[in-house]
mmCIF file with all atom_site columns, C-alpha atoms in Angstrom:
data_model
loop_
_atom_site.group_PDB
_atom_site.id
_atom_site.type_symbol
_atom_site.label_atom_id
_atom_site.label_alt_id
_atom_site.label_comp_id
_atom_site.label_asym_id
_atom_site.label_entity_id
_atom_site.label_seq_id
_atom_site.pdbx_PDB_ins_code
_atom_site.Cartn_x
_atom_site.Cartn_y
_atom_site.Cartn_z
_atom_site.occupancy
_atom_site.B_iso_or_equiv
_atom_site.pdbx_formal_charge
_atom_site.auth_seq_id
_atom_site.auth_comp_id
_atom_site.auth_asym_id
_atom_site.auth_atom_id
_atom_site.pdbx_PDB_model_num
ATOM 1   C CA . MET A 1 1   ? 27.705  12.708  5.952   1.00 45.00 ? 1   MET A CA 1
ATOM 2   C CA . THR A 1 2   ? 24.631  14.180  7.645   1.00 52.00 ? 2   THR A CA 1
ATOM 3   C CA . TYR A 1 3   ? 22.657  17.116  6.355   1.00 54.00 ? 3   TYR A CA 1
ATOM 4   C CA . PHE A 1 4   ? 20.843  17.622  9.658   1.00 54.00 ? 4   PHE A CA 1
ATOM 5   C CA . PRO A 1 5   ? 22.628  20.208  11.805  1.00 60.00 ? 5   PRO A CA 1
ATOM 6   C CA . VAL A 1 6   ? 24.464  18.743  14.769  1.00 62.00 ? 6   VAL A CA 1
ATOM 7   C CA . ILE A 1 7   ? 23.063  19.897  18.094  1.00 70.00 ? 7   ILE A CA 1
ATOM 8   C CA . GLU A 1 8   ? 25.219  19.671  21.181  1.00 79.00 ? 8   GLU A CA 1
ATOM 9   C CA . ASN A 1 9   ? 22.474  18.412  23.513  1.00 81.00 ? 9   ASN A CA 1
ATOM 10  C CA . PRO A 1 10  ? 21.865  14.775  22.451  1.00 78.00 ? 10  PRO A CA 1
ATOM 11  C CA . TYR A 1 11  ? 18.286  14.730  23.767  1.00 80.00 ? 11  TYR A CA 1
ATOM 12  C CA . LEU A 1 12  ? 17.329  17.965  22.030  1.00 86.00 ? 12  LEU A CA 1
ATOM 13  C CA . ASP A 1 13  ? 18.896  16.497  18.889  1.00 82.00 ? 13  ASP A CA 1
ATOM 14  C CA . VAL A 1 14  ? 16.647  13.397  19.217  1.00 82.00 ? 14  VAL A CA 1
ATOM 15  C CA . MET A 1 15  ? 13.564  15.574  19.751  1.00 84.00 ? 15  MET A CA 1
ATOM 16  C CA . LEU A 1 16  ? 14.238  17.725  16.688  1.00 85.00 ? 16  LEU A CA 1
ATOM 17  C CA . ARG A 1 17  ? 15.027  14.705  14.506  1.00 82.00 ? 17  ARG A CA 1
ATOM 18  C CA . SER A 1 18  ? 11.801  13.017  15.634  1.00 84.00 ? 18  SER A CA 1
ATOM 19  C CA . VAL A 1 19  ? 9.730   16.099  14.816  1.00 85.00 ? 19  VAL A CA 1
ATOM 20  C CA . ALA A 1 20  ? 11.370  16.304  11.369  1.00 85.00 ? 20  ALA A CA 1
ATOM 21  C CA . VAL A 1 21  ? 10.504  12.645  10.671  1.00 83.00 ? 21  VAL A CA 1
ATOM 22  C CA . TYR A 1 22  ? 6.942   13.264  11.890  1.00 83.00 ? 22  TYR A CA 1
ATOM 23  C CA . PHE A 1 23  ? 6.417   16.064  9.368   1.00 84.00 ? 23  PHE A CA 1
ATOM 24  C CA . PHE A 1 24  ? 8.005   13.974  6.619   1.00 83.00 ? 24  PHE A CA 1
ATOM 25  C CA . MET A 1 25  ? 5.541   11.150  7.343   1.00 79.00 ? 25  MET A CA 1
ATOM 26  C CA . ILE A 1 26  ? 2.579   13.567  7.301   1.00 78.00 ? 26  ILE A CA 1
ATOM 27  C CA . ALA A 1 27  ? 3.676   14.835  3.901   1.00 80.00 ? 27  ALA A CA 1
ATOM 28  C CA . ALA A 1 28  ? 4.203   11.286  2.598   1.00 76.00 ? 28  ALA A CA 1
ATOM 29  C CA . LEU A 1 29  ? 0.757   10.148  3.744   1.00 72.00 ? 29  LEU A CA 1
ATOM 30  C CA . ARG A 1 30  ? -0.798  13.254  2.205   1.00 71.00 ? 30  ARG A CA 1
ATOM 31  C CA . ILE A 1 31  ? 0.865   12.502  -1.116  1.00 70.00 ? 31  ILE A CA 1
ATOM 32  C CA . PHE A 1 32  ? -0.102  8.818   -1.140  1.00 65.00 ? 32  PHE A CA 1
ATOM 33  C CA . GLY A 1 33  ? -3.723  9.445   -0.193  1.00 58.00 ? 33  GLY A CA 1
ATOM 34  C CA . LYS A 1 34  ? -6.357  8.659   2.389   1.00 52.00 ? 34  LYS A CA 1
ATOM 35  C CA . LYS A 1 35  ? -7.299  5.283   0.960   1.00 51.00 ? 35  LYS A CA 1
ATOM 36  C CA . GLU A 1 36  ? -4.004  3.946   2.256   1.00 49.00 ? 36  GLU A CA 1
ATOM 37  C CA . LEU A 1 37  ? -5.027  4.754   5.827   1.00 50.00 ? 37  LEU A CA 1
ATOM 38  C CA . SER A 1 38  ? -8.356  2.991   5.852   1.00 54.00 ? 38  SER A CA 1
ATOM 39  C CA . GLN A 1 39  ? -7.568  -0.300  4.197   1.00 58.00 ? 39  GLN A CA 1
ATOM 40  C CA . LEU A 1 40  ? -4.367  -1.984  5.266   1.00 59.00 ? 40  LEU A CA 1
ATOM 41  C CA . ASN A 1 41  ? -3.396  -5.252  3.656   1.00 60.00 ? 41  ASN A CA 1
ATOM 42  C CA . THR A 1 42  ? -0.342  -7.377  4.364   1.00 63.00 ? 42  THR A CA 1
ATOM 43  C CA . ALA A 1 43  ? 1.898   -5.363  2.045   1.00 66.00 ? 43  ALA A CA 1
ATOM 44  C CA . ASP A 1 44  ? 0.789   -2.100  3.705   1.00 66.00 ? 44  ASP A CA 1
ATOM 45  C CA . ILE A 1 45  ? 1.568   -3.428  7.185   1.00 67.00 ? 45  ILE A CA 1
ATOM 46  C CA . ILE A 1 46  ? 4.998   -4.583  6.026   1.00 70.00 ? 46  ILE A CA 1
ATOM 47  C CA . LEU A 1 47  ? 5.593   -1.145  4.518   1.00 72.00 ? 47  LEU A CA 1
ATOM 48  C CA . ILE A 1 48  ? 4.671   0.558   7.793   1.00 73.00 ? 48  ILE A CA 1
ATOM 49  C CA . LEU A 1 49  ? 7.006   -1.716  9.760   1.00 70.00 ? 49  LEU A CA 1
ATOM 50  C CA . LEU A 1 50  ? 9.859   -1.132  7.338   1.00 72.00 ? 50  LEU A CA 1
ATOM 51  C CA . ILE A 1 51  ? 9.317   2.625   7.336   1.00 77.00 ? 51  ILE A CA 1
ATOM 52  C CA . SER A 1 52  ? 9.378   2.703   11.127  1.00 77.00 ? 52  SER A CA 1
ATOM 53  C CA . ASN A 1 53  ? 12.623  0.755   11.109  1.00 74.00 ? 53  ASN A CA 1
ATOM 54  C CA . SER A 1 54  ? 14.168  2.934   8.403   1.00 73.00 ? 54  SER A CA 1
ATOM 55  C CA . VAL A 1 55  ? 13.405  6.235   10.152  1.00 78.00 ? 55  VAL A CA 1
ATOM 56  C CA . GLN A 1 56  ? 14.499  5.056   13.598  1.00 77.00 ? 56  GLN A CA 1
ATOM 57  C CA . ASN A 1 57  ? 18.128  5.991   12.997  1.00 74.00 ? 57  ASN A CA 1
ATOM 58  C CA . ALA A 1 58  ? 17.048  9.322   11.521  1.00 74.00 ? 58  ALA A CA 1
ATOM 59  C CA . MET A 1 59  ? 15.296  10.088  14.809  1.00 78.00 ? 59  MET A CA 1
ATOM 60  C CA . VAL A 1 60  ? 17.751  8.812   17.410  1.00 77.00 ? 60  VAL A CA 1
ATOM 61  C CA . GLY A 1 61  ? 21.009  8.802   15.455  1.00 73.00 ? 61  GLY A CA 1
ATOM 62  C CA . SER A 1 62  ? 23.701  6.831   17.223  1.00 76.00 ? 62  SER A CA 1
ATOM 63  C CA . ASN A 1 63  ? 22.051  7.344   20.643  1.00 72.00 ? 63  ASN A CA 1
ATOM 64  C CA . THR A 1 64  ? 20.106  4.094   21.085  1.00 75.00 ? 64  THR A CA 1
ATOM 65  C CA . SER A 1 65  ? 19.644  4.372   24.839  1.00 76.00 ? 65  SER A CA 1
ATOM 66  C CA . LEU A 1 66  ? 16.305  3.805   26.560  1.00 77.00 ? 66  LEU A CA 1
ATOM 67  C CA . THR A 1 67  ? 16.165  7.489   27.437  1.00 79.00 ? 67  THR A CA 1
ATOM 68  C CA . SER A 1 68  ? 16.671  8.439   23.800  1.00 80.00 ? 68  SER A CA 1
ATOM 69  C CA . GLY A 1 69  ? 13.851  6.114   22.682  1.00 79.00 ? 69  GLY A CA 1
ATOM 70  C CA . ILE A 1 70  ? 11.492  7.532   25.305  1.00 82.00 ? 70  ILE A CA 1
ATOM 71  C CA . ILE A 1 71  ? 12.389  11.092  24.314  1.00 83.00 ? 71  ILE A CA 1
ATOM 72  C CA . ALA A 1 72  ? 11.781  10.286  20.627  1.00 83.00 ? 72  ALA A CA 1
ATOM 73  C CA . ALA A 1 73  ? 8.397   8.720   21.399  1.00 83.00 ? 73  ALA A CA 1
ATOM 74  C CA . SER A 1 74  ? 7.464   11.594  23.715  1.00 85.00 ? 74  SER A CA 1
ATOM 75  C CA . ALA A 1 75  ? 8.414   14.148  21.057  1.00 86.00 ? 75  ALA A CA 1
ATOM 76  C CA . LEU A 1 76  ? 6.169   12.331  18.566  1.00 84.00 ? 76  LEU A CA 1
ATOM 77  C CA . PHE A 1 77  ? 3.220   12.294  20.975  1.00 86.00 ? 77  PHE A CA 1
ATOM 78  C CA . VAL A 1 78  ? 3.666   15.972  21.852  1.00 88.00 ? 78  VAL A CA 1
ATOM 79  C CA . ILE A 1 79  ? 4.082   17.170  18.254  1.00 87.00 ? 79  ILE A CA 1
ATOM 80  C CA . ASN A 1 80  ? 1.051   15.071  17.238  1.00 84.00 ? 80  ASN A CA 1
ATOM 81  C CA . LEU A 1 81  ? -1.057  16.687  19.974  1.00 86.00 ? 81  LEU A CA 1
ATOM 82  C CA . ILE A 1 82  ? 0.137   20.176  19.020  1.00 89.00 ? 82  ILE A CA 1
ATOM 83  C CA . PHE A 1 83  ? -0.396  19.504  15.327  1.00 84.00 ? 83  PHE A CA 1
ATOM 84  C CA . LYS A 1 84  ? -3.975  18.293  15.906  1.00 85.00 ? 84  LYS A CA 1
ATOM 85  C CA . LYS A 1 85  ? -4.763  21.438  17.891  1.00 88.00 ? 85  LYS A CA 1
ATOM 86  C CA . VAL A 1 86  ? -3.256  23.628  15.157  1.00 89.00 ? 86  VAL A CA 1
ATOM 87  C CA . MET A 1 87  ? -5.382  21.819  12.553  1.00 84.00 ? 87  MET A CA 1
ATOM 88  C CA . LEU A 1 88  ? -8.514  22.461  14.628  1.00 87.00 ? 88  LEU A CA 1
ATOM 89  C CA . LYS A 1 89  ? -7.789  26.184  14.800  1.00 90.00 ? 89  LYS A CA 1
ATOM 90  C CA . SER A 1 90  ? -6.356  26.769  11.318  1.00 87.00 ? 90  SER A CA 1
ATOM 91  C CA . GLY A 1 91  ? -8.508  26.015  8.313   1.00 84.00 ? 91  GLY A CA 1
ATOM 92  C CA . PHE A 1 92  ? -5.532  26.641  6.022   1.00 88.00 ? 92  PHE A CA 1
ATOM 93  C CA . ILE A 1 93  ? -3.354  24.001  7.719   1.00 82.00 ? 93  ILE A CA 1
ATOM 94  C CA . LYS A 1 94  ? -6.274  21.556  7.891   1.00 81.00 ? 94  LYS A CA 1
ATOM 95  C CA . ASN A 1 95  ? -6.965  21.974  4.165   1.00 79.00 ? 95  ASN A CA 1
ATOM 96  C CA . LEU A 1 96  ? -3.265  21.611  3.401   1.00 79.00 ? 96  LEU A CA 1
ATOM 97  C CA . ILE A 1 97  ? -2.977  18.315  5.294   1.00 75.00 ? 97  ILE A CA 1
ATOM 98  C CA . GLN A 1 98  ? -6.403  16.682  5.014   1.00 75.00 ? 98  GLN A CA 1
ATOM 99  C CA . ASP A 1 99  ? -8.286  15.790  1.895   1.00 74.00 ? 99  ASP A CA 1
ATOM 100 C CA . LYS A 1 100 ? -11.884 16.815  1.509   1.00 82.00 ? 100 LYS A CA 1
ATOM 101 C CA . PRO A 1 101 ? -14.729 14.306  1.214   1.00 87.00 ? 101 PRO A CA 1
ATOM 102 C CA . GLU A 1 102 ? -15.314 13.268  -2.393  1.00 88.00 ? 102 GLU A CA 1
ATOM 103 C CA . ILE A 1 103 ? -18.636 12.583  -4.082  1.00 90.00 ? 103 ILE A CA 1
ATOM 104 C CA . LEU A 1 104 ? -18.724 9.122   -5.645  1.00 91.00 ? 104 LEU A CA 1
ATOM 105 C CA . ILE A 1 105 ? -22.407 8.921   -6.571  1.00 91.00 ? 105 ILE A CA 1
ATOM 106 C CA . HIS A 1 106 ? -24.896 11.774  -6.712  1.00 92.00 ? 106 HIS A CA 1
ATOM 107 C CA . ASP A 1 107 ? -28.579 11.135  -7.467  1.00 91.00 ? 107 ASP A CA 1
ATOM 108 C CA . GLY A 1 108 ? -27.794 7.738   -8.991  1.00 88.00 ? 108 GLY A CA 1
ATOM 109 C CA . LYS A 1 109 ? -24.987 9.013   -11.235 1.00 91.00 ? 109 LYS A CA 1
ATOM 110 C CA . ILE A 1 110 ? -21.501 7.614   -10.655 1.00 90.00 ? 110 ILE A CA 1
ATOM 111 C CA . ASP A 1 111 ? -18.579 10.049  -10.837 1.00 91.00 ? 111 ASP A CA 1
ATOM 112 C CA . PHE A 1 112 ? -16.148 7.792   -12.706 1.00 91.00 ? 112 PHE A CA 1
ATOM 113 C CA . LYS A 1 113 ? -13.350 10.398  -12.697 1.00 92.00 ? 113 LYS A CA 1
ATOM 114 C CA . SER A 1 114 ? -13.365 10.623  -8.898  1.00 88.00 ? 114 SER A CA 1
ATOM 115 C CA . ILE A 1 115 ? -13.543 6.860   -8.488  1.00 88.00 ? 115 ILE A CA 1
ATOM 116 C CA . ALA A 1 116 ? -10.622 6.330   -10.866 1.00 87.00 ? 116 ALA A CA 1
ATOM 117 C CA . ARG A 1 117 ? -8.534  9.098   -9.257  1.00 85.00 ? 117 ARG A CA 1
ATOM 118 C CA . LEU A 1 118 ? -9.146  7.684   -5.769  1.00 83.00 ? 118 LEU A CA 1
ATOM 119 C CA . GLY A 1 119 ? -8.386  4.118   -6.848  1.00 82.00 ? 119 GLY A CA 1
ATOM 120 C CA . ILE A 1 120 ? -11.738 2.735   -5.736  1.00 85.00 ? 120 ILE A CA 1
ATOM 121 C CA . THR A 1 121 ? -12.769 -0.439  -7.508  1.00 84.00 ? 121 THR A CA 1
ATOM 122 C CA . SER A 1 122 ? -16.316 -1.153  -8.603  1.00 85.00 ? 122 SER A CA 1
ATOM 123 C CA . GLU A 1 123 ? -16.249 -4.135  -6.211  1.00 86.00 ? 123 GLU A CA 1
ATOM 124 C CA . GLU A 1 124 ? -15.469 -1.851  -3.251  1.00 85.00 ? 124 GLU A CA 1
ATOM 125 C CA . LEU A 1 125 ? -18.261 0.528   -4.204  1.00 87.00 ? 125 LEU A CA 1
ATOM 126 C CA . GLU A 1 126 ? -20.731 -2.334  -4.676  1.00 87.00 ? 126 GLU A CA 1
ATOM 127 C CA . GLU A 1 127 ? -19.705 -3.829  -1.311  1.00 87.00 ? 127 GLU A CA 1
ATOM 128 C CA . ALA A 1 128 ? -20.375 -0.500  0.413   1.00 86.00 ? 128 ALA A CA 1
ATOM 129 C CA . MET A 1 129 ? -23.774 -0.273  -1.264  1.00 88.00 ? 129 MET A CA 1
ATOM 130 C CA . ARG A 1 130 ? -24.697 -3.830  -0.201  1.00 87.00 ? 130 ARG A CA 1
ATOM 131 C CA . GLU A 1 131 ? -23.625 -3.124  3.385   1.00 86.00 ? 131 GLU A CA 1
ATOM 132 C CA . HIS A 1 132 ? -25.976 -0.143  3.351   1.00 84.00 ? 132 HIS A CA 1
ATOM 133 C CA . GLY A 1 133 ? -28.807 -2.228  1.967   1.00 85.00 ? 133 GLY A CA 1
ATOM 134 C CA . VAL A 1 134 ? -28.728 -0.599  -1.455  1.00 87.00 ? 134 VAL A CA 1
ATOM 135 C CA . GLU A 1 135 ? -29.012 -2.951  -4.387  1.00 85.00 ? 135 GLU A CA 1
ATOM 136 C CA . HIS A 1 136 ? -28.345 -0.660  -7.349  1.00 87.00 ? 136 HIS A CA 1
ATOM 137 C CA . TYR A 1 137 ? -26.360 2.540   -7.779  1.00 85.00 ? 137 TYR A CA 1
ATOM 138 C CA . LYS A 1 138 ? -29.424 4.308   -9.198  1.00 88.00 ? 138 LYS A CA 1
ATOM 139 C CA . ASP A 1 139 ? -30.964 3.996   -5.698  1.00 86.00 ? 139 ASP A CA 1
ATOM 140 C CA . VAL A 1 140 ? -28.102 5.987   -4.133  1.00 89.00 ? 140 VAL A CA 1
ATOM 141 C CA . LYS A 1 141 ? -28.910 9.607   -3.373  1.00 90.00 ? 141 LYS A CA 1
ATOM 142 C CA . LEU A 1 142 ? -25.342 10.346  -2.242  1.00 90.00 ? 142 LEU A CA 1
ATOM 143 C CA . ALA A 1 143 ? -22.196 8.254   -1.778  1.00 91.00 ? 143 ALA A CA 1
ATOM 144 C CA . MET A 1 144 ? -19.184 9.993   -0.268  1.00 90.00 ? 144 MET A CA 1
ATOM 145 C CA . PHE A 1 145 ? -15.567 8.953   0.149   1.00 88.00 ? 145 PHE A CA 1
ATOM 146 C CA . GLU A 1 146 ? -14.917 10.458  3.574   1.00 84.00 ? 146 GLU A CA 1
ATOM 147 C CA . ILE A 1 147 ? -11.654 12.003  4.799   1.00 78.00 ? 147 ILE A CA 1
ATOM 148 C CA . ASP A 1 148 ? -10.924 8.901   6.864   1.00 73.00 ? 148 ASP A CA 1
ATOM 149 C CA . GLY A 1 149 ? -11.141 6.660   3.787   1.00 76.00 ? 149 GLY A CA 1
ATOM 150 C CA . ASN A 1 150 ? -14.573 5.226   4.520   1.00 82.00 ? 150 ASN A CA 1
ATOM 151 C CA . ILE A 1 151 ? -17.541 5.281   2.168   1.00 86.00 ? 151 ILE A CA 1
ATOM 152 C CA . SER A 1 152 ? -20.825 6.679   3.489   1.00 87.00 ? 152 SER A CA 1
ATOM 153 C CA . ILE A 1 153 ? -24.042 6.201   1.555   1.00 89.00 ? 153 ILE A CA 1
ATOM 154 C CA . ILE A 1 154 ? -27.421 7.905   1.732   1.00 88.00 ? 154 ILE A CA 1
ATOM 155 C CA . SER A 1 155 ? -30.078 6.085   -0.218  1.00 84.00 ? 155 SER A CA 1
ATOM 156 C CA . GLY A 1 156 ? -33.102 7.618   -1.850  1.00 72.00 ? 156 GLY A CA 1
ATOM 157 C CA . ASN A 1 157 ? -35.263 5.060   -0.033  1.00 65.00 ? 157 ASN A CA 1
ATOM 158 C CA . GLU A 1 158 ? -36.701 6.632   3.131   1.00 59.00 ? 158 GLU A CA 1
ATOM 159 C CA . ALA A 1 159 ? -37.332 3.177   4.638   1.00 55.00 ? 159 ALA A CA 1
ATOM 160 C CA . LEU A 1 160 ? -33.618 2.319   4.661   1.00 51.00 ? 160 LEU A CA 1
ATOM 161 C CA . LYS A 1 161 ? -31.536 3.278   7.647   1.00 53.00 ? 161 LYS A CA 1
ATOM 162 C CA . GLN A 1 162 ? -28.693 5.638   6.757   1.00 51.00 ? 162 GLN A CA 1
ATOM 163 C CA . THR A 1 163 ? -25.355 4.026   7.650   1.00 53.00 ? 163 THR A CA 1
ATOM 164 C CA . ARG A 1 164 ? -21.630 4.326   7.124   1.00 53.00 ? 164 ARG A CA 1
ATOM 165 C CA . HIS A 1 165 ? -19.486 1.662   5.525   1.00 51.00 ? 165 HIS A CA 1
ATOM 166 C CA . LYS A 1 166 ? -16.431 0.995   7.686   1.00 55.00 ? 166 LYS A CA 1
ATOM 167 C CA . ARG A 1 167 ? -13.768 -0.413  5.415   1.00 50.00 ? 167 ARG A CA 1
ATOM 168 C CA . LYS A 1 168 ? -12.439 -3.682  6.744   1.00 49.00 ? 168 LYS A CA 1
ATOM 169 C CA . ILE A 1 169 ? -8.818  -4.617  7.097   1.00 44.00 ? 169 ILE A CA 1
ATOM 170 C CA . HIS A 1 170 ? -7.844  -7.358  4.684   1.00 43.00 ? 170 HIS A CA 1
ATOM 171 C CA . LYS A 1 171 ? -7.591  -10.812 6.196   1.00 42.00 ? 171 LYS A CA 1
ATOM 172 C CA . THR A 1 172 ? -4.141  -12.190 6.776   1.00 42.00 ? 172 THR A CA 1
ATOM 173 C CA . LEU A 1 173 ? -3.074  -15.814 6.628   1.00 43.00 ? 173 LEU A CA 1
ATOM 174 C CA . GLY A 1 174 ? -3.240  -15.960 10.444  1.00 44.00 ? 174 GLY A CA 1
ATOM 175 C CA . SER A 1 175 ? -6.841  -14.788 10.567  1.00 44.00 ? 175 SER A CA 1
ATOM 176 C CA . LEU A 1 176 ? -7.946  -17.232 7.850   1.00 44.00 ? 176 LEU A CA 1
ATOM 177 C CA . ASN A 1 177 ? -7.251  -20.176 10.170  1.00 41.00 ? 177 ASN A CA 1
ATOM 178 C CA . ASN A 1 178 ? -9.676  -18.879 12.834  1.00 42.00 ? 178 ASN A CA 1
#
């Protein structure tokens, strides 16, 4: 039993199903947070692969032809382009979909509530500080958890270069052998 209305044109049906899955995935990523986007470990990659496999049938239904796959992919690219342009023009939509940057440290004071809510460990915060050349949190003028999941730090030391911490992807078993 399907709850999605049946559309006579099979290709239009694939396009509409693909757009529906796209919006579902945007909502799911919004709910699960921006940290998930910036730091993928093995379990996260497996989850992404399984999600893509699980929503494939929701997008193309029983039509598994090459044309149907190309139409589904094209619909995703087009709706993504349109959605990005809408987000650029509409502050309301942008605020609805994207998180705002969060202050982690301000004038040497750690915001423990924000760190706990965002699921950032003290090790991750310390790693970001070390990568920015900051030894102690009291030397941090401002540390922000950016909308892309990265941590940027501005130190109180004028001699230090201001940098951004790009969160690294966790190593996999394959990359450990290199």
